[in-house]
mmCIF file of C-alpha atoms in Angstrom:
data_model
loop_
_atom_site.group_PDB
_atom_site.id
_atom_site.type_symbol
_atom_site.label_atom_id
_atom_site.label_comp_id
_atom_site.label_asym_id
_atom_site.label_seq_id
_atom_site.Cartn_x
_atom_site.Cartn_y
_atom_site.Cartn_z
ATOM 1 C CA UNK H 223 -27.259 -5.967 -14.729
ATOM 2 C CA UNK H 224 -30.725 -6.931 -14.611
ATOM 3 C CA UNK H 225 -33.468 -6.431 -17.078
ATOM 4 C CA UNK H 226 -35.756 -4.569 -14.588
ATOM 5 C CA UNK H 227 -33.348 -2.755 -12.396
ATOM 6 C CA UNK H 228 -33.559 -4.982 -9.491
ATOM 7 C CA UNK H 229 -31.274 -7.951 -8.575
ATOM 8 C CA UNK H 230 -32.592 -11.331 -9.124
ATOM 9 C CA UNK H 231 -32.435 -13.869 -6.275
ATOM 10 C CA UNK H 232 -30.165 -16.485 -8.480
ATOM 11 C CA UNK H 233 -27.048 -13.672 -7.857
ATOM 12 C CA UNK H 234 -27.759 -13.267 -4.492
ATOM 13 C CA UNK H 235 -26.524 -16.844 -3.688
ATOM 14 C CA UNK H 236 -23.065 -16.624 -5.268
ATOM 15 C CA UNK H 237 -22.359 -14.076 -2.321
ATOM 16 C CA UNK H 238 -24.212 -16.209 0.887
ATOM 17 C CA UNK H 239 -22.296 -19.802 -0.961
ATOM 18 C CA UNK H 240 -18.595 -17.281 -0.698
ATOM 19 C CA UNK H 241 -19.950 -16.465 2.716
ATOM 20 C CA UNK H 242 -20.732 -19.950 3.825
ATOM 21 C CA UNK H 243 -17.646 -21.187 2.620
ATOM 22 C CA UNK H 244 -15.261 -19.110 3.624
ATOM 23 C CA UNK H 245 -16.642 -18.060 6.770
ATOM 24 C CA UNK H 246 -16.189 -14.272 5.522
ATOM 25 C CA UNK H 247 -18.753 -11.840 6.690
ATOM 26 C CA UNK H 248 -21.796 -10.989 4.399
ATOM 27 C CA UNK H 249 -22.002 -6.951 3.679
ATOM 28 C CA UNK H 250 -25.254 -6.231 2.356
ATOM 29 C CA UNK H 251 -26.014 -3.116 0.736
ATOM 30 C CA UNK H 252 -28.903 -1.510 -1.064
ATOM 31 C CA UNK H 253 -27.818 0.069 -4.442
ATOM 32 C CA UNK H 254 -30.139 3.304 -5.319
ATOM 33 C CA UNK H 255 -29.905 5.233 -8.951
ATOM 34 C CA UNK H 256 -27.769 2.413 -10.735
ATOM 35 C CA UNK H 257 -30.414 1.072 -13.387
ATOM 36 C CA UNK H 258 -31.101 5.073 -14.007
ATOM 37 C CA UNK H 259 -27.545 5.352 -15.281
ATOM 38 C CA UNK H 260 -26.982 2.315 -16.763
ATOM 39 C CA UNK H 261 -30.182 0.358 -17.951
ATOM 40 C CA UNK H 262 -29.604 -2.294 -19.731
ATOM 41 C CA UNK H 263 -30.946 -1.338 -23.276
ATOM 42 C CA UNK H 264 -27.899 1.288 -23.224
ATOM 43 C CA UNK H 265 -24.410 0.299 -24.587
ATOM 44 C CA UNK H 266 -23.250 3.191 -22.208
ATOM 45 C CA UNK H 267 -23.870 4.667 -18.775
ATOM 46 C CA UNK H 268 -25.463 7.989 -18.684
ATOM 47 C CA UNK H 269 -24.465 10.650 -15.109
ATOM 48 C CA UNK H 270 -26.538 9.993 -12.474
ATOM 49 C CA UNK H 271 -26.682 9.838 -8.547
ATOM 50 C CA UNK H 272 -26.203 6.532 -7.515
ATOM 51 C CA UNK H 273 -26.300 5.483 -3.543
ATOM 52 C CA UNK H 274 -24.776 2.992 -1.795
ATOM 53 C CA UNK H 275 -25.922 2.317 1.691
ATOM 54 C CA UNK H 276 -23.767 -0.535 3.538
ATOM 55 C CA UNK H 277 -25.843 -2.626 6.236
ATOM 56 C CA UNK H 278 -24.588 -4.576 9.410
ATOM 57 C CA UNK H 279 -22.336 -7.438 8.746
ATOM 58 C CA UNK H 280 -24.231 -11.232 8.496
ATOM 59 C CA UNK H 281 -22.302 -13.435 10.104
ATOM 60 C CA UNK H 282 -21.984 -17.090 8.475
ATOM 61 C CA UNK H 283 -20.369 -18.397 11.907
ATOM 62 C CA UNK H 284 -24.226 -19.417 13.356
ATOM 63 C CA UNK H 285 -25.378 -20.882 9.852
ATOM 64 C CA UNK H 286 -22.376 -23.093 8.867
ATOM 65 C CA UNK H 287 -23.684 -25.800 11.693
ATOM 66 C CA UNK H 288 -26.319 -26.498 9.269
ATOM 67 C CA UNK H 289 -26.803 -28.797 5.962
ATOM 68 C CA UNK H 290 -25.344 -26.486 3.166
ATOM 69 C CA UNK H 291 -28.610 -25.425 1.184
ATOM 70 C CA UNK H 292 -30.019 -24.997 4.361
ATOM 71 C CA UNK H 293 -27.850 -22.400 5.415
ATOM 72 C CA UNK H 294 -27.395 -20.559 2.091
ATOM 73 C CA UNK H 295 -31.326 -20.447 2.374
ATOM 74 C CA UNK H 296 -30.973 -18.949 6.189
ATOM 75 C CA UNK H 297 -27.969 -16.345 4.359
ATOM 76 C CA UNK H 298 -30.452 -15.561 1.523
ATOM 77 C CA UNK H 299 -33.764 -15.037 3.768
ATOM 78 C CA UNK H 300 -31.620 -12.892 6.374
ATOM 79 C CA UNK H 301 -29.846 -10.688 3.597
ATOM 80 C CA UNK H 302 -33.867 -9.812 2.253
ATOM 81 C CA UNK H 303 -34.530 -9.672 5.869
ATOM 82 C CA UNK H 304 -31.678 -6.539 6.338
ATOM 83 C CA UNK H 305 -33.148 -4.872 2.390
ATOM 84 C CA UNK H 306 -29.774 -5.518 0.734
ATOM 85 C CA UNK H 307 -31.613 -5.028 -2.985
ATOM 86 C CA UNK H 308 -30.747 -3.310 -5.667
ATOM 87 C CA UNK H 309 -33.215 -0.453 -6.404
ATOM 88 C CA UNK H 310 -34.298 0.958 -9.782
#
């Protein structure tokens, strides 16, 4: 959980380095509602609507013929690219 409701960039890359590794597709998806029902001041989620929308599959196959950080960087900027964030 994030202070502000949306996802930093620093947990973004755990997801594109799994991806780059493993050669497993990258599902982004843009989270709507979730910081409503659960900021992070509260020891508890409150009800709320939350929405999940799943975007086209990234994937790693093209980037992995580059230097590592290169290619997490060419995950990262392509998964902003498709608006996988996490909305308040």
């Amino acid at each position: 959980r994030s202070t502000a409701g949306w996802m930093e960039p620093r947990l973004r890359e755990g997801a594109a380095r799994l991806a780059y590794e493993t050669g497993a597709p990258l599902i982004p998806a843009t989270i709507t509602g979730a910081f409503r029902a659960w900021p992070h001041f509260q020891p508890l989620p409150q009800p709320a609507r939350i929405r999940v929308r799943y975007h086209e599959p990234i994937d790693p196959a093209p980037f992995r013929a580059l230097p590592e950080e290169q290619a997490i960087e060419g995950l990262l900027a392509e998964l902003r690219r498709r608006g996988a964030t996490s909305q308040p």
